[in-house]
XYZ file of N, CA and C in Angstrom:
513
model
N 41.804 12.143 4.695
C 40.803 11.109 4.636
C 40.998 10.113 5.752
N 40.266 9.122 5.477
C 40.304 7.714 6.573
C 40.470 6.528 6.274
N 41.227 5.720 7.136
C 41.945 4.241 6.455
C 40.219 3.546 6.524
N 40.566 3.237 4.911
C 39.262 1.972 5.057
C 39.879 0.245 5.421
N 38.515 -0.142 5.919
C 39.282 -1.728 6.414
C 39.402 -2.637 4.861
N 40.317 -3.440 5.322
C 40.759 -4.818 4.399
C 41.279 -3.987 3.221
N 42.128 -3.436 2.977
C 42.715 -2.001 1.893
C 44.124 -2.301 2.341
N 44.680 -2.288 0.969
C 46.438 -1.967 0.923
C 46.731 -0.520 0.692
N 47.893 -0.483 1.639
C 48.412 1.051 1.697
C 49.551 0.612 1.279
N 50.036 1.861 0.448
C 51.497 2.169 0.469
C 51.910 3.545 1.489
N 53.339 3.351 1.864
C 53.802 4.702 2.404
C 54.884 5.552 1.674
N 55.268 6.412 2.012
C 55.919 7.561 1.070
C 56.531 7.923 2.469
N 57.691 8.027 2.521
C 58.647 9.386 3.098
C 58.570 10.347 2.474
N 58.554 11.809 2.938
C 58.452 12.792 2.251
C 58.883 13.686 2.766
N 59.334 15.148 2.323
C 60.508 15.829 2.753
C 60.053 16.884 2.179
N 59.665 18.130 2.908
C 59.668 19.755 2.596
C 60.692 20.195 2.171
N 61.131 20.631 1.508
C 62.413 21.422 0.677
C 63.137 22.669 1.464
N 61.758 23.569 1.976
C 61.619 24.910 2.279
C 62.663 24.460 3.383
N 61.878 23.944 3.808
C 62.504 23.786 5.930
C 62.952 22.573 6.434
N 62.975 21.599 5.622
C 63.215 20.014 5.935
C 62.256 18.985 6.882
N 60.970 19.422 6.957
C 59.824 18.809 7.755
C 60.045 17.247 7.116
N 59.667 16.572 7.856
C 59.786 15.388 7.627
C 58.329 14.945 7.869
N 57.660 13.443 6.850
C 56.272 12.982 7.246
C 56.097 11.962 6.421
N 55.310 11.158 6.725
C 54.394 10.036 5.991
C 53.229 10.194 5.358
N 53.667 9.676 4.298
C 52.431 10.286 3.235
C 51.415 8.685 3.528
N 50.305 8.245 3.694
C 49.663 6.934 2.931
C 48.957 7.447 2.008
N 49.165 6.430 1.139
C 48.745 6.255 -0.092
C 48.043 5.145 -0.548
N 46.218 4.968 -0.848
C 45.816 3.781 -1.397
C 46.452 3.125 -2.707
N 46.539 1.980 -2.308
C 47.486 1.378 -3.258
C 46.202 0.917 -4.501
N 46.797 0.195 -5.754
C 45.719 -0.326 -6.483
C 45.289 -1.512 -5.853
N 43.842 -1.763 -6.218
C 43.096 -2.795 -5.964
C 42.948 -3.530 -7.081
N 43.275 -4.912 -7.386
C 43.004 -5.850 -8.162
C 41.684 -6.740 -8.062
N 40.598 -6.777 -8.757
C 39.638 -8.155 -8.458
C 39.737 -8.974 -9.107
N 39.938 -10.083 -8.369
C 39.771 -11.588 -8.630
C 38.252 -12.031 -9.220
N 38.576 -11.947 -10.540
C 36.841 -12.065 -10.986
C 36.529 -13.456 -11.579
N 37.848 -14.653 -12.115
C 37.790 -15.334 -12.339
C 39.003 -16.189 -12.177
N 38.501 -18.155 -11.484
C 39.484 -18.820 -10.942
C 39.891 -19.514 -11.222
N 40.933 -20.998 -12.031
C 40.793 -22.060 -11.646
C 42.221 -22.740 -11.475
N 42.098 -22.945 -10.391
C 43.480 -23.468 -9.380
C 43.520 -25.195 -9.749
N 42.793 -25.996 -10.244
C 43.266 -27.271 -10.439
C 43.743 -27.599 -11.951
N 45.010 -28.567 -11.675
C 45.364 -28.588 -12.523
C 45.866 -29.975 -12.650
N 44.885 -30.909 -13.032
C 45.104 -32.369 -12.814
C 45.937 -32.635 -14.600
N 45.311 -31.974 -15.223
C 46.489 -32.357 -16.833
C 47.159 -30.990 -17.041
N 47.500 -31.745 -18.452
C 49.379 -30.721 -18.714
C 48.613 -30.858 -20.572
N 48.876 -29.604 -20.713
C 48.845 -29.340 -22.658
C 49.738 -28.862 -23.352
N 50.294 -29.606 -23.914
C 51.603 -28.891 -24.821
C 51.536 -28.169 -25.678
N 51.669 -26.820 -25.878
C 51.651 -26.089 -26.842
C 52.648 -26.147 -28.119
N 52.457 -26.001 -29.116
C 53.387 -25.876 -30.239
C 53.778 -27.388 -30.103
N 52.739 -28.716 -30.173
C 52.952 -29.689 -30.557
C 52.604 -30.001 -31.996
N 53.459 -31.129 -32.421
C 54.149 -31.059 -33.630
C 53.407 -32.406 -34.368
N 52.857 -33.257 -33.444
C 52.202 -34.456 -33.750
C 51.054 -34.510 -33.654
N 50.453 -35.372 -34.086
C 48.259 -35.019 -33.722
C 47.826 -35.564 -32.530
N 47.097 -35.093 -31.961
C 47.119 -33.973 -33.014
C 47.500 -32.163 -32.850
N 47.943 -31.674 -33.839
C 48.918 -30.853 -33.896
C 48.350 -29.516 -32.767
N 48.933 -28.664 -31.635
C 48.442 -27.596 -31.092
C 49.342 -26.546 -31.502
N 49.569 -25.473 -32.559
C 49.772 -24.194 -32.181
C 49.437 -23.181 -31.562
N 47.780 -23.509 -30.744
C 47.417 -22.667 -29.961
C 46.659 -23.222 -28.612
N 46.112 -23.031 -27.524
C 45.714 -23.588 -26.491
C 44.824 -22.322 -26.321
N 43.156 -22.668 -25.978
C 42.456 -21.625 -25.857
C 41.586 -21.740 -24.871
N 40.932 -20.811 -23.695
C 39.816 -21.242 -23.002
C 38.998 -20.301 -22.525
N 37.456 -20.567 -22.926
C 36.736 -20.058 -22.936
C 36.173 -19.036 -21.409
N 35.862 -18.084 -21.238
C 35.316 -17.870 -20.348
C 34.396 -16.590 -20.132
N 33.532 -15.968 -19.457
C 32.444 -15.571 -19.398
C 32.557 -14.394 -17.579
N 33.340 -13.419 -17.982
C 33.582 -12.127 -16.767
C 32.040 -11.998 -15.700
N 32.585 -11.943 -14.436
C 31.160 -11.835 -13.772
C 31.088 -10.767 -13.042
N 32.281 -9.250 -13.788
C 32.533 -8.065 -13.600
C 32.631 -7.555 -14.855
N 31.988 -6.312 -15.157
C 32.480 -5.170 -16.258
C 33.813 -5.034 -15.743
N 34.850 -4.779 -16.358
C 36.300 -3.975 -16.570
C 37.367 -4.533 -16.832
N 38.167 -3.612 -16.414
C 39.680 -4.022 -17.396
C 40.189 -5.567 -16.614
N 40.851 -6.064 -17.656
C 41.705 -7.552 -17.598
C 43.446 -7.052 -17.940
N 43.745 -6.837 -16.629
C 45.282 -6.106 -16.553
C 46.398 -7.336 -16.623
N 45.753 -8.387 -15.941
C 46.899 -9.269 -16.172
C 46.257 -10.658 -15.604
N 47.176 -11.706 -16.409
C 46.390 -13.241 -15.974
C 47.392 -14.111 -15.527
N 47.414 -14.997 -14.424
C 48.098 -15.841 -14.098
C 47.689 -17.137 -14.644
N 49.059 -18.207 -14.974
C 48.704 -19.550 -15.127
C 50.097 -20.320 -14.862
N 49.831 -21.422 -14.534
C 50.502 -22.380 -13.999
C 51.281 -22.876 -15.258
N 52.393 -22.922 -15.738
C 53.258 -23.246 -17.046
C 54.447 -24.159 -16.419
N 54.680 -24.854 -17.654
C 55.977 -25.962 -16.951
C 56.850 -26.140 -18.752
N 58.425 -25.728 -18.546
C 59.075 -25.818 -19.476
C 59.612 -27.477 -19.909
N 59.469 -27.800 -20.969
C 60.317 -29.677 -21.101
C 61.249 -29.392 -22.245
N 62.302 -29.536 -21.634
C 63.880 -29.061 -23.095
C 63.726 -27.798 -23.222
N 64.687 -27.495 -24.319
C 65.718 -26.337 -24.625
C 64.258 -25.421 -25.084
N 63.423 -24.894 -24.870
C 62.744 -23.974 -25.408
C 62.845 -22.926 -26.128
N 63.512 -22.600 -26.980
C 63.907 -20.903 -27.721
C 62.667 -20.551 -28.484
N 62.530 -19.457 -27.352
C 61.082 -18.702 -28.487
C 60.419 -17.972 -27.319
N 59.201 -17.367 -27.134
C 58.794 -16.605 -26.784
C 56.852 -17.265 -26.345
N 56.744 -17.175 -25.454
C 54.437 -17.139 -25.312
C 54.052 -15.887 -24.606
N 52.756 -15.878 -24.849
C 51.714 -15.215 -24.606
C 50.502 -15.105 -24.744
N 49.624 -14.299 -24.130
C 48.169 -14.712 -24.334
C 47.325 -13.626 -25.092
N 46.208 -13.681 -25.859
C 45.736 -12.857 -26.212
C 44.117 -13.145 -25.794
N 43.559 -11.711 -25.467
C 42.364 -11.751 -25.655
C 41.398 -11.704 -26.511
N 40.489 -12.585 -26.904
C 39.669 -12.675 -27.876
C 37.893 -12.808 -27.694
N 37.097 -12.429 -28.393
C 36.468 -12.182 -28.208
C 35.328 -13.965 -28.732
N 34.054 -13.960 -28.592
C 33.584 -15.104 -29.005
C 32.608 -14.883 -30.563
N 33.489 -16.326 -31.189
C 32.669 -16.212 -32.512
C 32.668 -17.554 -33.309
N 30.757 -17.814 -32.651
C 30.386 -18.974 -33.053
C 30.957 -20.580 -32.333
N 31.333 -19.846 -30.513
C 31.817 -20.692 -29.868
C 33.339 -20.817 -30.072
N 33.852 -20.177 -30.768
C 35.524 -20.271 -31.021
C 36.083 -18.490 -30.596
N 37.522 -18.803 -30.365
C 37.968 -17.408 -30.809
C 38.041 -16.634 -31.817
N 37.703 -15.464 -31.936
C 37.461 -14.442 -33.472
C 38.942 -15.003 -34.092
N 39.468 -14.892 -33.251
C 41.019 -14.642 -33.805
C 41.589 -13.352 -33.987
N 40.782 -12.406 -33.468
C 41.341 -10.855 -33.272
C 41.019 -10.047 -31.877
N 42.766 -10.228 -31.490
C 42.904 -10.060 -29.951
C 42.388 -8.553 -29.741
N 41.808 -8.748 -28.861
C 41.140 -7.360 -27.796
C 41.990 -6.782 -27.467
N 43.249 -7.551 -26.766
C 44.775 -7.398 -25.976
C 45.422 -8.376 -26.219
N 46.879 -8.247 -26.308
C 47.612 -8.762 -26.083
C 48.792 -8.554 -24.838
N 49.253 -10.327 -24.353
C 49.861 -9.593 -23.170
C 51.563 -9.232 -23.655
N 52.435 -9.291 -22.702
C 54.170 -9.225 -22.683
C 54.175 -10.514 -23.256
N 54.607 -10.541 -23.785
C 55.719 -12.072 -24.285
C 56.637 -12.373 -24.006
N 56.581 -13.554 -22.931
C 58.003 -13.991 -22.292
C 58.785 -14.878 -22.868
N 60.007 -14.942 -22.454
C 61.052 -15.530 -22.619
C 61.262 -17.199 -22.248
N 60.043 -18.181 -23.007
C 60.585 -19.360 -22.628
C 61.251 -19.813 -22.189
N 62.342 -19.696 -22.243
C 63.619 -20.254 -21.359
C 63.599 -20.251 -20.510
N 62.952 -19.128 -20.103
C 63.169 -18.700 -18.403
C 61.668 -19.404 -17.525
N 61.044 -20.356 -17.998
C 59.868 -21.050 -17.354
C 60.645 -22.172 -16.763
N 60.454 -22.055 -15.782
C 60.740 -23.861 -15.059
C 60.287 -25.107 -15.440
N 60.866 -25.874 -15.247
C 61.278 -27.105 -15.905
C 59.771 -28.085 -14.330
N 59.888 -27.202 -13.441
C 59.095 -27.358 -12.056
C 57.845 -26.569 -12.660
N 56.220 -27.008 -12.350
C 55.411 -26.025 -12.425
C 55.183 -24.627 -11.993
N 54.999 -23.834 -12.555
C 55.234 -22.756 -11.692
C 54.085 -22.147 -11.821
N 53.704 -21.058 -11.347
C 52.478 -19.598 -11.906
C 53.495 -18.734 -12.309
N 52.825 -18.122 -13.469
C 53.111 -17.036 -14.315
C 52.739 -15.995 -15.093
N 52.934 -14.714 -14.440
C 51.850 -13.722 -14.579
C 52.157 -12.552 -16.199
N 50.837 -12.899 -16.570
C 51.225 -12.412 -18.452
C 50.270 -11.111 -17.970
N 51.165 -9.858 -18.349
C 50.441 -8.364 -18.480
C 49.878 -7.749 -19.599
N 48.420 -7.122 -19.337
C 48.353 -6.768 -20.421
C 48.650 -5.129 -20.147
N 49.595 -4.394 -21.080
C 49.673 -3.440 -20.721
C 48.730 -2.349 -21.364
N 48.196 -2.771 -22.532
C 47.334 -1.786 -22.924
C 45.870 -2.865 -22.844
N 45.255 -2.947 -21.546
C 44.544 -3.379 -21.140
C 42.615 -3.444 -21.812
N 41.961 -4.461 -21.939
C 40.965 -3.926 -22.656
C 39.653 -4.383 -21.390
N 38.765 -3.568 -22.072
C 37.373 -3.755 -21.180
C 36.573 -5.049 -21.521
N 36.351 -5.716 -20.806
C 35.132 -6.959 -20.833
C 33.958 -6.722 -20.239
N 33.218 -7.280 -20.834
C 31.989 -6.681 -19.862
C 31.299 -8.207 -19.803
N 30.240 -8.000 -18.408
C 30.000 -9.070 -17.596
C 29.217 -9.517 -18.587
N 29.132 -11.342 -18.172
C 28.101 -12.032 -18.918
C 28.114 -12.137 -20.492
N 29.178 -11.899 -21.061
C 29.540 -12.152 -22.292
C 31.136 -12.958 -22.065
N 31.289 -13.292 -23.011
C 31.930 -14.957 -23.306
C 33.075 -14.457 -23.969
N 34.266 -14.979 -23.746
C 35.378 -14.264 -24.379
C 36.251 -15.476 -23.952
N 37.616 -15.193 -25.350
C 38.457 -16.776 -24.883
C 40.116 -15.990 -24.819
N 40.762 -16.449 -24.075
C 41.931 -16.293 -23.397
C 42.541 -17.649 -24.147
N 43.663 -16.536 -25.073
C 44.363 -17.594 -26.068
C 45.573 -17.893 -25.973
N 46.332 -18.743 -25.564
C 47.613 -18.880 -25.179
C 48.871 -19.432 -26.900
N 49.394 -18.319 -27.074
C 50.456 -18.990 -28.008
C 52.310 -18.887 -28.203
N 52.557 -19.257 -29.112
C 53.740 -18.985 -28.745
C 54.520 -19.136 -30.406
N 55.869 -18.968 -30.260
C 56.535 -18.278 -32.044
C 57.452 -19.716 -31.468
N 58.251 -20.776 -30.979
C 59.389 -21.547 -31.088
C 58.949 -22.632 -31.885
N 59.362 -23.417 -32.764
C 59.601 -24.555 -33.109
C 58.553 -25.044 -32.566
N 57.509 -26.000 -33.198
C 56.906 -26.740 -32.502
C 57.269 -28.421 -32.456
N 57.146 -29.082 -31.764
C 57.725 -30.374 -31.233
C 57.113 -31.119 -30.273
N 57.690 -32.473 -30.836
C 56.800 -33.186 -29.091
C 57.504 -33.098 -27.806
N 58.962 -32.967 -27.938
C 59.676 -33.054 -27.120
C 60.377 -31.635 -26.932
N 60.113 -30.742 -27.053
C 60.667 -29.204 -26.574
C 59.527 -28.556 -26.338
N 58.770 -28.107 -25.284
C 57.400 -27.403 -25.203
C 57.392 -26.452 -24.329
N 56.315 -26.213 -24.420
C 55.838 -25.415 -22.870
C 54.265 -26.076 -22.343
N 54.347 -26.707 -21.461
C 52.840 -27.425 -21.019
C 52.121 -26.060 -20.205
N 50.678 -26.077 -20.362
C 49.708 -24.993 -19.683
C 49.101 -26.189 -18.994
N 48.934 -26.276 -17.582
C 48.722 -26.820 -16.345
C 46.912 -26.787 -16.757
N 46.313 -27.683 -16.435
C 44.931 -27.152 -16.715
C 44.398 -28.075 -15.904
N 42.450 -28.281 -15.849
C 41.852 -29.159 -15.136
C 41.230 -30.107 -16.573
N 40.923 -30.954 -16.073
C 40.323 -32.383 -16.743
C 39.173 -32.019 -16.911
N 38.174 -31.396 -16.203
C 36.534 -30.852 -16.216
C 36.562 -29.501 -17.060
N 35.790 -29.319 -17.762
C 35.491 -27.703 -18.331
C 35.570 -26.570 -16.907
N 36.120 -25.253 -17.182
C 36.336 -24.582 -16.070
C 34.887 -24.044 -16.571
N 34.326 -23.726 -15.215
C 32.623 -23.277 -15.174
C 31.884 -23.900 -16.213
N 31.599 -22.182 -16.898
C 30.569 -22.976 -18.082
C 31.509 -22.567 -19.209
N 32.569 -22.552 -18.945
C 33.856 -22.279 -20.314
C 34.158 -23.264 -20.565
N 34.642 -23.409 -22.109
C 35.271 -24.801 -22.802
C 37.038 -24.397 -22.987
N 37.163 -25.853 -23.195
C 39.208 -25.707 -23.757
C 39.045 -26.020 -25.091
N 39.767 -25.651 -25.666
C 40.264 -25.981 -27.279
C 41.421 -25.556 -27.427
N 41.784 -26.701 -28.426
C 43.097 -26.336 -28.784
C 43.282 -26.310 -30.722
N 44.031 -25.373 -31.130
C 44.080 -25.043 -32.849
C 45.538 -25.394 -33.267
């Protein structure tokens, strides 16, 4: 075949057995689309807060402007104290402006501890990945199993404005 432009390749060494030929394999690598963005993050939400008013969950709405799979989501997270416990996000579908509460997907569940105390990005996989389809409304639910508290958390980095035409809530 033929290299297409703006495309990631991988390469392969590769080795005939028979006779020892030597060669380069390329290989199109996967393509990821960026189908949905939001990079500002003027406030901080504490999850598994313990005071009112109370959050065990952090949720936000949003609306795919591609059919297909949602393999994995990045977000900006910041650890405060000893965290023991575990987050993650689930996908949910929309009902009556809220989440169903029955994930489409769920991603890996990480290891609190290991979030920086510094903001960071942090990429949650879904490994058994589900289909969205465009122009329908679906909420990306962030939770987590530790102790909830005012002072041991995990903050989700967010913006002050509704992202697009998606809402935040928190349960």
């Amino acid at each position: 075949g033929s290299e297409a432009a703006s495309t990631w390749y991988e390469i392969y060494a590769i080795r005939k057995s028979s006779d020892g030929t030597k060669n380069l394999l390329l290989h199109r690598a996967k393509d990821y689309l960026l189908d949905q963005s939001q990079t500002s993050d003027t406030l901080s939400y504490s999850l598994r807060r313990s005071s009112a008013p109370t959050r065990t969950k952090l949720a936000q709405s949003f609306v795919p402007g591609t059919t297909g799979n949602v393999e994995f989501v990045d977000n900006k997270l910041t650890r405060v104290g000893s965290v023991t416990g575990r987050v993650w996000y689930t996908l949910e579908a929309d009902s009556g402006g809220n989440p169903s509460g029955t994930a489409l997907a769920t991603s890996d569940k990480i290891d609190a501890s290991l979030i920086s105390t510094s903001a960071q990005w942090i990429r949650f996989v879904f490994r058994s990945p589900t289909s969205l389809t465009s122009g329908t409304t679906y909420w990306l639910v962030f939770q987590g199993d530790y102790t909830a508290s005012d002072t041991v958390k995990i903050n989700w980095q967010g913006a002050n404005s509704a992202y697009g035409s998606g809402t935040g809530k928190s349960f």
